[in-house]
PDB file of C-alpha atoms in Angstrom:
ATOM      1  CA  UNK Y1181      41.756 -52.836  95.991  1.00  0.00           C
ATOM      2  CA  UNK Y1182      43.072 -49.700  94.561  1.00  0.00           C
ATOM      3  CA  UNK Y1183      41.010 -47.007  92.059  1.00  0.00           C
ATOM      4  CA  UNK Y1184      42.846 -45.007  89.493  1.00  0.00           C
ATOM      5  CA  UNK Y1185      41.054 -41.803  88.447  1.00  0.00           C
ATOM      6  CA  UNK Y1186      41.586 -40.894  84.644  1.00  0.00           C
ATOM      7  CA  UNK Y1187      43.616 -42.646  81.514  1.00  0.00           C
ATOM      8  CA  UNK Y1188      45.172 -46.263  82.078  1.00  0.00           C
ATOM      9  CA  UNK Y1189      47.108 -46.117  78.498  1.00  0.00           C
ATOM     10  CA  UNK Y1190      50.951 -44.839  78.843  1.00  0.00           C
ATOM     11  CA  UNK Y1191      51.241 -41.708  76.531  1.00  0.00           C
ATOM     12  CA  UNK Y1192      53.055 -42.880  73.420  1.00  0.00           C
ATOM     13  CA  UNK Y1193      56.626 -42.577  72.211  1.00  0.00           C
ATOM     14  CA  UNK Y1194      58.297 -42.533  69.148  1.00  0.00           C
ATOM     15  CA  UNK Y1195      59.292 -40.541  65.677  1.00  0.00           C
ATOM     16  CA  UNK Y1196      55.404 -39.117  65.603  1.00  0.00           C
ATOM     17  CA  UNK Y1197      55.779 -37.533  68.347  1.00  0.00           C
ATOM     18  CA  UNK Y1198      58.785 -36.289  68.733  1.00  0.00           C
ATOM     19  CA  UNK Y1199      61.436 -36.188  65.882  1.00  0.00           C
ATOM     20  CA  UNK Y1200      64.242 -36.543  68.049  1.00  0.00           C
ATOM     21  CA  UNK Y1201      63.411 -39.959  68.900  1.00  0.00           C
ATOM     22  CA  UNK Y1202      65.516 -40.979  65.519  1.00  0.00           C
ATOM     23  CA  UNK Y1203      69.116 -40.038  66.092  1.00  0.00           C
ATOM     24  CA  UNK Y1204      70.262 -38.173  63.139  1.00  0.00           C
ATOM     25  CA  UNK Y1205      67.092 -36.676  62.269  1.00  0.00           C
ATOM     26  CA  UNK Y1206      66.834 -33.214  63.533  1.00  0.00           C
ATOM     27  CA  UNK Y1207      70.331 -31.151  63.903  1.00  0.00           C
ATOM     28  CA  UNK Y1208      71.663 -30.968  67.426  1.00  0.00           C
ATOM     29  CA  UNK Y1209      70.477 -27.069  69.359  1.00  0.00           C
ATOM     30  CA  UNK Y1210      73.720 -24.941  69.052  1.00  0.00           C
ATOM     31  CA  UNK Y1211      73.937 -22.187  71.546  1.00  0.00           C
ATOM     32  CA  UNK Y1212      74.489 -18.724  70.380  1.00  0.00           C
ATOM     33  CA  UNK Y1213      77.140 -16.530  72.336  1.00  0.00           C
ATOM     34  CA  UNK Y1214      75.300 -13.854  74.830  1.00  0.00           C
ATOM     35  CA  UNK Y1215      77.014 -10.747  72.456  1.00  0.00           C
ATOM     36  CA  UNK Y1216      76.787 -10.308  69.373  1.00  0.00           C
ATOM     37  CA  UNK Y1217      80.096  -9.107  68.563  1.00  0.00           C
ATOM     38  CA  UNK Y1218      81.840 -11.268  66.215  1.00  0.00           C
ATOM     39  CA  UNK Y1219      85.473 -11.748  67.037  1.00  0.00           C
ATOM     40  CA  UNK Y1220      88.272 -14.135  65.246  1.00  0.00           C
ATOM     41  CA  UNK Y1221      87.431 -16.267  67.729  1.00  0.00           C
ATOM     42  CA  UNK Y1222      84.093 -17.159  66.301  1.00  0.00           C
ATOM     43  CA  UNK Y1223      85.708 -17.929  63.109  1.00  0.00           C
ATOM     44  CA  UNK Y1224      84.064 -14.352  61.694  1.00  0.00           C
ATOM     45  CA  UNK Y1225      87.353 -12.164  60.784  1.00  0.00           C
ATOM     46  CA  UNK Y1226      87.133  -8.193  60.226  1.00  0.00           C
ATOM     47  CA  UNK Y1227      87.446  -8.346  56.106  1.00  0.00           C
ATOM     48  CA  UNK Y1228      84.326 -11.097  55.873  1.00  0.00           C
ATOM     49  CA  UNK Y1229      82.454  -8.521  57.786  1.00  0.00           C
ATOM     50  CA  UNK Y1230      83.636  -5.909  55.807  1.00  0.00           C
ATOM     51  CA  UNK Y1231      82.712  -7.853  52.218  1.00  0.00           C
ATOM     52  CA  UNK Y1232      78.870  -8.584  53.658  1.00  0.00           C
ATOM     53  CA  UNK Y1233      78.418  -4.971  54.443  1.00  0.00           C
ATOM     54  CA  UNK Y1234      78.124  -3.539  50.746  1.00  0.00           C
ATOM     55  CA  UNK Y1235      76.155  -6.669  49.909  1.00  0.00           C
ATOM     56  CA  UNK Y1236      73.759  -5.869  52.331  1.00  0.00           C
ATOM     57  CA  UNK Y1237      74.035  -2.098  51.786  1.00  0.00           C
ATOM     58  CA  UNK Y1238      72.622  -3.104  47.887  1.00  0.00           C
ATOM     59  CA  UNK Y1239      70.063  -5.239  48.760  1.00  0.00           C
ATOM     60  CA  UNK Y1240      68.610  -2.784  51.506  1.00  0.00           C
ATOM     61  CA  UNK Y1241      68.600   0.529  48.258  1.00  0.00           C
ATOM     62  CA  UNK Y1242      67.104  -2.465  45.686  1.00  0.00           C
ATOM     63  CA  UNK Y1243      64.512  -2.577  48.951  1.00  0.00           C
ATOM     64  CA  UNK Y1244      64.131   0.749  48.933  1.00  0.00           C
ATOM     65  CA  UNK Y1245      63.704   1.483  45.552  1.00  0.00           C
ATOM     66  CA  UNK Y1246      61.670  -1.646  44.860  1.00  0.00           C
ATOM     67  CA  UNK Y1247      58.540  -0.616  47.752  1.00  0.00           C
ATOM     68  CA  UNK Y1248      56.450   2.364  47.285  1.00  0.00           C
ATOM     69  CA  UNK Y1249      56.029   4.213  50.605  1.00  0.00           C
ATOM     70  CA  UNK Y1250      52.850   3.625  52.502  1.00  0.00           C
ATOM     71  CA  UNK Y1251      52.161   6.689  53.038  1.00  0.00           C
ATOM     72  CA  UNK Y1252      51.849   7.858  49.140  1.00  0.00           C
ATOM     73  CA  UNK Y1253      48.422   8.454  48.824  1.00  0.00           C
ATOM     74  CA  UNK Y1254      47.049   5.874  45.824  1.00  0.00           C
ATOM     75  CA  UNK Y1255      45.291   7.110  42.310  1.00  0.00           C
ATOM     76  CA  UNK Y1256      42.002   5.840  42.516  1.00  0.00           C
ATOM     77  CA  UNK Y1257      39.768   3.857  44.374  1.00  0.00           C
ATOM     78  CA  UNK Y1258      40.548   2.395  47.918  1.00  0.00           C
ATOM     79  CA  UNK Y1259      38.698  -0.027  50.095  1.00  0.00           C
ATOM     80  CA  UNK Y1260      39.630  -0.543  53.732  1.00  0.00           C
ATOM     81  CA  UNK Y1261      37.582  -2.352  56.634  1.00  0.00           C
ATOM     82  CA  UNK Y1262      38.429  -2.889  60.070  1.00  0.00           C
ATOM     83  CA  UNK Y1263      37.420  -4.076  63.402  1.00  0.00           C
ATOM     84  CA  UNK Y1264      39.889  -4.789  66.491  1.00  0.00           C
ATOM     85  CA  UNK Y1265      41.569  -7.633  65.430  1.00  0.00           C
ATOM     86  CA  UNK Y1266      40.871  -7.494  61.828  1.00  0.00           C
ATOM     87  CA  UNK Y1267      41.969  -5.351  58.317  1.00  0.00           C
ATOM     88  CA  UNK Y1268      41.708  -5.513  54.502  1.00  0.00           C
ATOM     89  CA  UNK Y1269      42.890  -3.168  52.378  1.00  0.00           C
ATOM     90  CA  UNK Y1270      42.550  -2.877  48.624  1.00  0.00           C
ATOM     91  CA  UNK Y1271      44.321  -0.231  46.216  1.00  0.00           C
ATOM     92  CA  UNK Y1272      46.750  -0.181  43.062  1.00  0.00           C
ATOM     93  CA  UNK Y1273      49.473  -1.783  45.206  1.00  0.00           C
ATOM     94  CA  UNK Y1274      47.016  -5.362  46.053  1.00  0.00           C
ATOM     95  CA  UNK Y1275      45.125  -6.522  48.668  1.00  0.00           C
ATOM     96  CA  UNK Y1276      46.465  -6.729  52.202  1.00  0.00           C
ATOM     97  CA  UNK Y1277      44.933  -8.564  54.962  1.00  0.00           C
ATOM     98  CA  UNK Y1278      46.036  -8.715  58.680  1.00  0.00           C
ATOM     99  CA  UNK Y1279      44.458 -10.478  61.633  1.00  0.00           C
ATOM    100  CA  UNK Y1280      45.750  -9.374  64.589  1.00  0.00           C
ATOM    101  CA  UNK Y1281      49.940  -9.496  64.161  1.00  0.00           C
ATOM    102  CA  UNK Y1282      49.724 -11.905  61.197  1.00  0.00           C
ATOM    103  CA  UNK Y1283      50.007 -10.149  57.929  1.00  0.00           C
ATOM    104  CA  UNK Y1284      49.902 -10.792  54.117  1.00  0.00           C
ATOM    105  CA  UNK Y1285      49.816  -9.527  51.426  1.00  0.00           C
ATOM    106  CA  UNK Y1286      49.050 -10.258  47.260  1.00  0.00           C
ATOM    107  CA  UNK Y1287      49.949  -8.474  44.679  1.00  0.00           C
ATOM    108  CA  UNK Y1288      47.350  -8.396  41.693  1.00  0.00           C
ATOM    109  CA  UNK Y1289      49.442 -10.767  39.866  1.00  0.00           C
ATOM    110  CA  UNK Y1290      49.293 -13.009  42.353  1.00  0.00           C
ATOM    111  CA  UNK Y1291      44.999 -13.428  42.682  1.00  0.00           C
ATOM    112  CA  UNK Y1292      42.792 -15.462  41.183  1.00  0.00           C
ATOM    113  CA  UNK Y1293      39.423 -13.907  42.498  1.00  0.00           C
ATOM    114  CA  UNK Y1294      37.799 -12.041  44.842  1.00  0.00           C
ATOM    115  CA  UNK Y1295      35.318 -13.671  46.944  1.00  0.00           C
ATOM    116  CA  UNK Y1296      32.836 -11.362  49.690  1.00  0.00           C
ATOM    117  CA  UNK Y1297      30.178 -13.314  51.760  1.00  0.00           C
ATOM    118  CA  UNK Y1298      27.553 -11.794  53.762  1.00  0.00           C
ATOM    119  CA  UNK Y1299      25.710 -13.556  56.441  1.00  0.00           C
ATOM    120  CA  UNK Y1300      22.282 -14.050  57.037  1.00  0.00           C
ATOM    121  CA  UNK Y1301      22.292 -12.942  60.600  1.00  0.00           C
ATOM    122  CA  UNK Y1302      25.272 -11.524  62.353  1.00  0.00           C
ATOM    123  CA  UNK Y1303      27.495  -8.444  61.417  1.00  0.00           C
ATOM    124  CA  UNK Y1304      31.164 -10.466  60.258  1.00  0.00           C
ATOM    125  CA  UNK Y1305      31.931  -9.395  56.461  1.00  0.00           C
ATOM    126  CA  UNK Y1306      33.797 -12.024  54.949  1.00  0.00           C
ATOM    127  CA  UNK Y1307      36.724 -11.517  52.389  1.00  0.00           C
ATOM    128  CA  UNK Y1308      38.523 -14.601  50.646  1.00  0.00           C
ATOM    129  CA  UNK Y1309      41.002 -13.953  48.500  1.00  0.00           C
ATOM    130  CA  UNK Y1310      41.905 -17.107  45.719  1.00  0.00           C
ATOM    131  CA  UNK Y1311      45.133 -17.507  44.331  1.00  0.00           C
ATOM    132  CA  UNK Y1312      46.109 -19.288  40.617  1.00  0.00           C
ATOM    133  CA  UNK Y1313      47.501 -22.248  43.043  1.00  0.00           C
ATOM    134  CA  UNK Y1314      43.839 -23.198  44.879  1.00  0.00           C
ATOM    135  CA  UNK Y1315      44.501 -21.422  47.724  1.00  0.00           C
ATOM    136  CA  UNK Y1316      42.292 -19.221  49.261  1.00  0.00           C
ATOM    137  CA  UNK Y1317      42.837 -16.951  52.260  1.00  0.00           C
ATOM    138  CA  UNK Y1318      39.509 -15.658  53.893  1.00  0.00           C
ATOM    139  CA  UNK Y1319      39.532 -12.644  56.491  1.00  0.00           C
ATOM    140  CA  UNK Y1320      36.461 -11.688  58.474  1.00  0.00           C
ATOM    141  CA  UNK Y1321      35.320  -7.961  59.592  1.00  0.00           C
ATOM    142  CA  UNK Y1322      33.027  -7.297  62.149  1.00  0.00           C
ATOM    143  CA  UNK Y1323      30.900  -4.409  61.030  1.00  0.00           C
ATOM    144  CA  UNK Y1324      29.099  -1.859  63.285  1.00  0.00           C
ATOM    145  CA  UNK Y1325      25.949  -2.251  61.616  1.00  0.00           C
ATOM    146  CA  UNK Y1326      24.214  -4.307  58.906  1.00  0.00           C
ATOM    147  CA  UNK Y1327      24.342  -1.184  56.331  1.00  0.00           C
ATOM    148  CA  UNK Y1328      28.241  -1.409  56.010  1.00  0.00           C
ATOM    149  CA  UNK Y1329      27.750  -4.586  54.093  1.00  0.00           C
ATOM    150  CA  UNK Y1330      26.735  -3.136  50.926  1.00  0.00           C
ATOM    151  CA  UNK Y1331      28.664   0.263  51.578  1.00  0.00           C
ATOM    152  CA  UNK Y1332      31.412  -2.042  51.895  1.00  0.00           C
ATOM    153  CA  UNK Y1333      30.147  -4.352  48.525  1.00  0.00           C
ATOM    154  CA  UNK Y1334      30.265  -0.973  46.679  1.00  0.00           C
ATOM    155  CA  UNK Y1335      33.734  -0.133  47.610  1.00  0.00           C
ATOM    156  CA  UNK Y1336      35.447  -3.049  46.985  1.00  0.00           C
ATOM    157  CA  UNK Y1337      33.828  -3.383  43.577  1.00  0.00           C
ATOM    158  CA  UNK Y1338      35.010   0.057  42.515  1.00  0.00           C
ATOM    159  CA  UNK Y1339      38.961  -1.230  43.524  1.00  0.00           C
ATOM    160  CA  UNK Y1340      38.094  -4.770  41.524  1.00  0.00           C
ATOM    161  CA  UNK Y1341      36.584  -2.985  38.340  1.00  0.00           C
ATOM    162  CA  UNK Y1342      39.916  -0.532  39.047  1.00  0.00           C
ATOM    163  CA  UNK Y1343      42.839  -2.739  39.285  1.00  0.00           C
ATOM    164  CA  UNK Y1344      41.653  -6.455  38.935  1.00  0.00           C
ATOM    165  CA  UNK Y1345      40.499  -6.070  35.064  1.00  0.00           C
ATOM    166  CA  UNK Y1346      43.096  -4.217  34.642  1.00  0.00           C
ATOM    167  CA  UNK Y1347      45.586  -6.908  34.393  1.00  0.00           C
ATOM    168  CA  UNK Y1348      43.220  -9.001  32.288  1.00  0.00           C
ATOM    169  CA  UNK Y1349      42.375  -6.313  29.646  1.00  0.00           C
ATOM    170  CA  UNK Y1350      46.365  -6.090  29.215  1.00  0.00           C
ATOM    171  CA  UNK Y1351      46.668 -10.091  29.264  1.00  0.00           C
ATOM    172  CA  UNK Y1352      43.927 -10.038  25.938  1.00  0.00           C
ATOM    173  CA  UNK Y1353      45.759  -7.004  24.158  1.00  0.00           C
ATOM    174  CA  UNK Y1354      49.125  -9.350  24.277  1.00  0.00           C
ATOM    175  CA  UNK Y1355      47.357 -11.973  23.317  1.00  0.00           C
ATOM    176  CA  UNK Y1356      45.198 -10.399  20.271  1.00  0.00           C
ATOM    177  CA  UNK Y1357      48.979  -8.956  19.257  1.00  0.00           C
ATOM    178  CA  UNK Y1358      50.782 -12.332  19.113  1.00  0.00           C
ATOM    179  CA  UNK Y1359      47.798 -13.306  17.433  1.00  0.00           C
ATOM    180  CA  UNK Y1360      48.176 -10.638  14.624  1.00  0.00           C
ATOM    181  CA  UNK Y1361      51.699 -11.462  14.432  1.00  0.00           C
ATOM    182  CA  UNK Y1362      51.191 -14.888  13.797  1.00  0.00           C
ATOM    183  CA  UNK Y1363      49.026 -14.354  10.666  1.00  0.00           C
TER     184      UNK Y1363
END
């Protein structure tokens, strides 16, 4: 008589598991050439290459134009925390988070509220930022000690009272106006 160790069932097949099971479905891999240079060959001629390039000259000075440089120094109040995998950072441009190489970042436009969490026991700081849409994206901080919570509390309350009621205290003066120009 012979023993199997481990799993009698056959792992399954099908469109669940893998999308290519259904011809048609997915788009067939195409290979890319080793060089990038783009010959008549490849169906790319000189004066196509030529029209993209002031397309894409635009759009990179819109870029430029459009994003304040990092390195400006901010009016007003900041708030950063950090650990070794984790950041936040509040000023006038938003908040940005980043967790290890993921990175995002919301305008103040773009939030809802601002949610902090301290634990009981432990040292992780917790941010969640909420978005208009029901989405919420929490970060958490390792601090060195317990006192950075509410060194931290204090600083990111100062950047919310800043910015965050900003937008909100401009929202009501529209409002009141089309409110006097309706009577």
């Amino acid at each position: 008589m012979e023993q199997r160790i481990g799993s009698s069932s056959q792992p399954l097949k099908g469109a669940g598991f893998d999308p290519a099971f259904i011809p048609g479905l997915t788009s067939p891999v195409t290979a890319k050439p080793a060089d990038d240079d783009t010959s008549p060959a490849d169906g790319v001629t000189e004066a196509e290459d030529a029209e993209e390039s002031p397309v894409e000259a635009e759009a990179e000075a819109v870029a430029e134009t459009t994003v304040p440089a990092e390195d400006e120094t901010p009016d007003g109040p900041v708030f950063e925390a950090s650990d070794r995998r984790a950041r936040i950072t509040a000023d006038a441009r938003g908040v940005r988070l980043r967790l290890d190489e993921e990175e995002c970042e919301f305008r103040w436009d773009e939030i809802g509220a601002v949610e902090t969490e301290t634990p009981r026991f432990g040292k992780r700081f917790t941010v969640t930022v909420h978005t208009p849409d029901r989405r919420w994206y929490p970060i958490e901080v390792e601090a060195t000690a317990r006192s950075r919570f509410q060194e931290w509390e204090d600083q990111l309350d100062a950047v919310l009272d800043a910015y965050f009621e900003e937008g909100d205290a401009e929202d009501t003066d529209v409002k009141e106006k089309d409110a006097d120009a309706e009577d």
